[in-house]
């Protein structure tokens, strides 16, 4: 404020002098004293030059003061507490949306690429000896790819226009279809149901589907063959999910080539479960098996 008032006063005085000095209007005279020497501006061209100089100096003062205020005001004042809270909330919403889209892409596209890679290998191996099985594998690739394209279209729609699309709804009711696609790859999947999974709805049901999808994807990537056990147990206040598979030497395709893996699967699962106020336990179950166990409270389902 002091700088602004000083600049306004100085530029006002200079502007007044620049308008009154030329031609000696209003009988104005100007003199400059420095180190005991005085120089006076009288009429004629000197008064016009002095007036022009005052106008230019006034404009320079305005520019300098404006730039100084623009530079210093944010540093001296900064955003208020309320503004910082609003900015933090907006940043949190953006990060949450970005994480949600990353989860959707990882769960859907990662699972589809894993299963279709295995299905394509199976179709190539049995094409000449079992055309029926090869056609079934190719049909499964088509179905998996169509589902992944729906998820991808949704994510791209959100990136272009956040309110333009609605999320594809895949819930526990779609679990049999997911297991059938895995069986077309030659995997043996055993499903154990207890309670009434139909009572689980909304966000919790969609999250449960994605959790099982990620668990099955990891089982296909890292498993060593043998049956994959899937467990879904629903009680009035809890939903328990489990995936158990044999441990292999590493992520391999059916021809022994390594599966690419990002390492974000389990951390992403843990974050999803934490947001639902659930519990997760993932690790070796004996010397030859790996177990994923998730417990989610049903009461939080909207």
XYZ file of C-alpha atoms in Angstrom:
302
model
C 0.000 0.000 0.000
C 2.833 2.407 0.852
C 4.527 1.684 -2.477
C 1.279 2.162 -4.350
C 0.453 5.481 -2.688
C 4.016 6.750 -3.187
C 3.957 5.809 -6.851
C 0.531 7.390 -7.339
C 1.649 10.650 -5.653
C 4.908 10.846 -7.604
C 3.276 10.101 -10.963
C 0.488 12.609 -10.206
C 2.969 15.413 -9.447
C 4.971 14.593 -12.579
C 1.842 14.459 -14.706
C 0.695 17.864 -13.391
C 4.143 19.330 -14.055
C 4.240 17.861 -17.542
C 0.919 19.483 -18.407
C 1.634 22.920 -16.926
C 5.304 23.524 -17.782
C 5.125 23.814 -21.622
C 4.830 27.472 -22.635
C 4.814 28.607 -19.015
C 1.088 27.889 -18.524
C -0.225 29.043 -15.171
C 3.067 30.835 -14.699
C 4.770 27.510 -13.809
C 8.516 27.390 -13.460
C 10.807 24.550 -12.425
C 14.251 24.519 -10.946
C 16.667 21.748 -10.003
C 19.266 22.241 -7.275
C 22.067 19.724 -6.895
C 25.324 20.126 -4.964
C 24.837 23.889 -4.616
C 24.134 24.451 -8.289
C 20.684 25.491 -9.500
C 19.247 25.100 -12.985
C 15.979 26.844 -13.820
C 13.751 26.041 -16.773
C 12.296 29.099 -18.384
C 9.879 29.431 -21.269
C 10.493 28.328 -24.832
C 11.719 24.971 -25.955
C 13.187 24.222 -22.500
C 9.739 24.241 -20.915
C 8.392 21.902 -23.600
C 11.335 19.522 -23.139
C 10.889 19.588 -19.357
C 7.161 18.910 -19.706
C 7.763 15.955 -22.044
C 10.395 14.618 -19.676
C 7.965 14.839 -16.751
C 5.288 12.938 -18.717
C 7.737 10.190 -19.687
C 9.005 9.988 -16.115
C 5.417 9.714 -14.827
C 4.727 6.818 -17.236
C 7.962 5.123 -16.147
C 7.022 5.448 -12.470
C 3.612 3.872 -13.184
C 5.188 0.946 -15.037
C 7.861 0.337 -12.403
C 5.428 0.544 -9.485
C 2.911 -1.753 -11.224
C 5.558 -4.390 -11.917
C 6.866 -4.119 -8.367
C 3.359 -4.580 -6.945
C 2.632 -7.556 -9.185
C 5.867 -9.222 -8.114
C 5.638 -8.460 -4.403
C 1.914 -8.866 -3.675
C 1.734 -12.679 -4.095
C 4.951 -13.103 -2.119
C 3.942 -10.775 0.704
C 0.256 -11.677 0.901
C -0.152 -15.122 -0.699
C -3.445 -17.043 -0.839
C -5.672 -16.968 2.209
C -6.324 -20.025 4.330
C -9.702 -20.531 2.659
C -8.132 -20.283 -0.806
C -5.434 -22.788 0.133
C -8.110 -25.194 1.376
C -10.044 -24.835 -1.884
C -6.895 -25.448 -3.948
C -5.994 -28.485 -1.831
C -9.508 -29.903 -2.230
C -9.395 -29.422 -6.004
C -5.971 -31.068 -6.171
C -7.221 -33.981 -4.069
C -10.197 -34.485 -6.406
C -7.927 -34.487 -9.455
C -5.564 -37.010 -7.882
C -8.446 -39.240 -6.797
C -9.904 -39.203 -10.304
C -6.513 -39.954 -11.821
C -5.993 -42.882 -9.448
C -9.468 -44.197 -10.202
C -8.829 -44.102 -13.951
C -5.466 -45.805 -13.433
C -7.204 -48.568 -11.456
C -9.795 -49.042 -14.190
C -7.176 -49.293 -16.921
C -4.940 -51.604 -14.908
C -7.733 -53.941 -13.851
C -9.552 -54.189 -17.151
C -6.853 -53.813 -19.804
C -4.228 -55.737 -17.827
C -6.598 -58.653 -17.239
C -7.733 -58.698 -20.867
C -4.205 -58.670 -22.266
C -3.189 -61.507 -19.955
C -6.128 -63.739 -20.835
C -6.076 -62.980 -24.561
C -2.352 -63.737 -24.745
C -2.949 -67.139 -23.185
C -6.059 -67.756 -25.299
C -4.218 -66.879 -28.513
C -1.425 -69.299 -27.580
C -3.965 -72.028 -26.823
C -5.795 -71.417 -30.113
C -2.526 -71.624 -32.041
C -1.548 -74.897 -30.370
C -4.874 -76.721 -30.885
C -5.932 -75.161 -34.193
C -5.022 -78.221 -36.246
C -5.959 -80.948 -33.767
C -9.029 -79.448 -32.105
C -10.696 -76.730 -34.222
C -13.672 -76.558 -31.837
C -11.450 -75.612 -28.895
C -9.574 -73.126 -31.075
C -12.820 -71.446 -32.105
C -13.927 -71.306 -28.464
C -10.648 -69.597 -27.517
C -11.029 -67.096 -30.349
C -14.606 -66.385 -29.271
C -13.384 -65.762 -25.748
C -10.739 -63.354 -27.074
C -13.480 -61.447 -28.883
C -15.642 -61.216 -25.752
C -12.737 -60.149 -23.548
C -11.606 -57.536 -26.050
C -15.117 -56.115 -26.368
C -15.389 -55.714 -22.590
C -11.965 -54.061 -22.451
C -12.918 -51.684 -25.263
C -15.978 -50.582 -23.292
C -13.765 -49.780 -20.303
C -11.254 -47.993 -22.512
C -13.979 -45.922 -24.203
C -15.243 -44.891 -20.778
C -11.799 -43.823 -19.557
C -11.068 -41.868 -22.750
C -14.494 -40.218 -22.512
C -13.757 -39.078 -18.962
C -10.406 -37.662 -20.057
C -12.073 -35.683 -22.861
C -15.236 -34.595 -21.042
C -15.657 -35.676 -17.390
C -19.472 -35.663 -17.446
C -19.910 -37.259 -20.871
C -19.869 -40.958 -20.070
C -21.056 -43.360 -17.400
C -18.898 -46.120 -16.008
C -19.530 -49.646 -17.287
C -21.126 -51.587 -14.439
C -19.531 -54.953 -13.797
C -20.494 -56.509 -10.514
C -20.392 -59.877 -8.793
C -23.267 -60.901 -11.054
C -20.749 -60.878 -13.950
C -18.317 -63.186 -12.138
C -19.494 -66.408 -13.900
C -18.821 -64.819 -17.290
C -15.331 -63.818 -16.132
C -14.599 -67.366 -14.953
C -15.883 -68.835 -18.230
C -13.454 -66.694 -20.190
C -10.619 -67.998 -18.025
C -11.727 -71.591 -18.546
C -11.472 -71.052 -22.301
C -7.733 -70.544 -21.790
C -7.498 -74.051 -20.350
C -7.387 -72.907 -16.748
C -9.224 -74.920 -14.131
C -11.224 -72.512 -11.963
C -13.195 -73.748 -8.972
C -15.783 -71.377 -7.508
C -17.047 -71.665 -3.943
C -20.069 -69.535 -3.072
C -21.630 -69.146 0.330
C -24.321 -66.828 1.563
C -26.180 -64.594 -0.871
C -23.788 -62.513 -3.028
C -26.817 -60.852 -4.638
C -27.280 -58.828 -1.446
C -24.000 -57.052 -2.193
C -24.753 -54.161 -4.519
C -23.514 -50.816 -5.705
C -19.941 -49.712 -5.208
C -19.029 -52.695 -3.054
C -20.170 -55.193 -5.679
C -18.245 -53.404 -8.425
C -15.129 -53.227 -6.251
C -15.446 -56.927 -5.381
C -15.562 -57.814 -9.079
C -12.399 -55.788 -9.769
C -10.612 -57.343 -6.791
C -11.368 -60.869 -7.978
C -10.436 -59.901 -11.538
C -7.028 -58.664 -10.390
C -6.517 -61.747 -8.215
C -7.319 -64.038 -11.157
C -5.049 -62.025 -13.443
C -2.149 -62.491 -11.015
C -2.963 -66.194 -10.751
C -2.803 -66.533 -14.542
C 0.441 -64.580 -14.761
C 2.323 -66.100 -11.856
C 0.649 -69.465 -11.374
C 2.201 -72.830 -12.095
C -0.894 -74.569 -13.408
C -3.350 -76.536 -11.361
C -6.761 -75.365 -10.221
C -7.430 -71.791 -9.206
C -9.753 -71.638 -6.221
C -12.108 -68.677 -5.987
C -14.164 -68.073 -2.872
C -17.005 -65.601 -2.344
C -18.739 -65.592 1.047
C -21.421 -63.032 1.838
C -22.866 -62.446 5.283
C -25.169 -59.641 6.453
C -22.194 -57.563 7.643
C -19.179 -58.870 5.725
C -18.057 -59.923 2.256
C -15.076 -62.276 2.020
C -13.180 -62.815 -1.220
C -10.386 -65.296 -1.833
C -8.183 -66.530 -4.674
C -5.728 -69.409 -4.191
C -3.356 -70.700 -6.879
C -0.171 -72.706 -7.129
C 3.068 -70.740 -7.177
C 5.195 -70.878 -10.297
C 8.747 -69.777 -11.028
C 7.579 -66.421 -12.324
C 5.127 -64.821 -14.705
C 5.101 -66.977 -17.838
C 2.998 -67.408 -20.942
C 1.955 -70.824 -22.131
C 5.117 -70.981 -24.268
C 7.431 -70.065 -21.406
C 7.968 -66.442 -22.333
C 7.861 -63.961 -19.493
C 4.747 -61.872 -18.912
C 5.451 -58.153 -18.540
C 4.338 -56.950 -15.147
C 4.215 -53.451 -13.671
C 4.269 -54.429 -10.001
C 1.280 -52.186 -9.283
C -1.280 -54.975 -8.877
C -1.054 -55.706 -5.159
C -0.461 -52.071 -4.104
C -3.495 -51.078 -6.147
C -5.566 -53.818 -4.517
C -4.441 -52.736 -1.061
C -5.407 -49.126 -1.792
C -8.836 -50.148 -3.114
C -9.492 -52.301 -0.034
C -8.306 -49.546 2.302
C -10.726 -47.057 0.752
C -13.534 -49.520 1.475
C -12.376 -49.892 5.098
C -11.578 -53.559 4.529
C -8.703 -55.920 5.230
C -6.394 -57.649 2.781
C -3.976 -60.527 3.218
C -1.801 -61.609 0.304
C 1.151 -63.967 0.457
C 2.351 -67.569 0.351
C -0.002 -70.196 1.713
C 2.297 -73.106 2.378
C 5.261 -73.987 0.173
C 3.363 -74.288 -3.142
C 0.403 -71.918 -3.039
C -0.381 -68.210 -3.010
C -3.473 -66.837 -1.297
C -5.298 -63.560 -1.697
C -7.875 -62.961 1.028
C -10.001 -59.807 1.295
C -12.628 -58.919 3.876
C -14.970 -56.003 3.231
C -17.726 -54.600 5.460
C -21.106 -54.862 3.691
C -22.667 -52.016 5.670
C -20.639 -49.485 3.668
C -22.254 -50.477 0.405
C -24.403 -47.594 -0.920
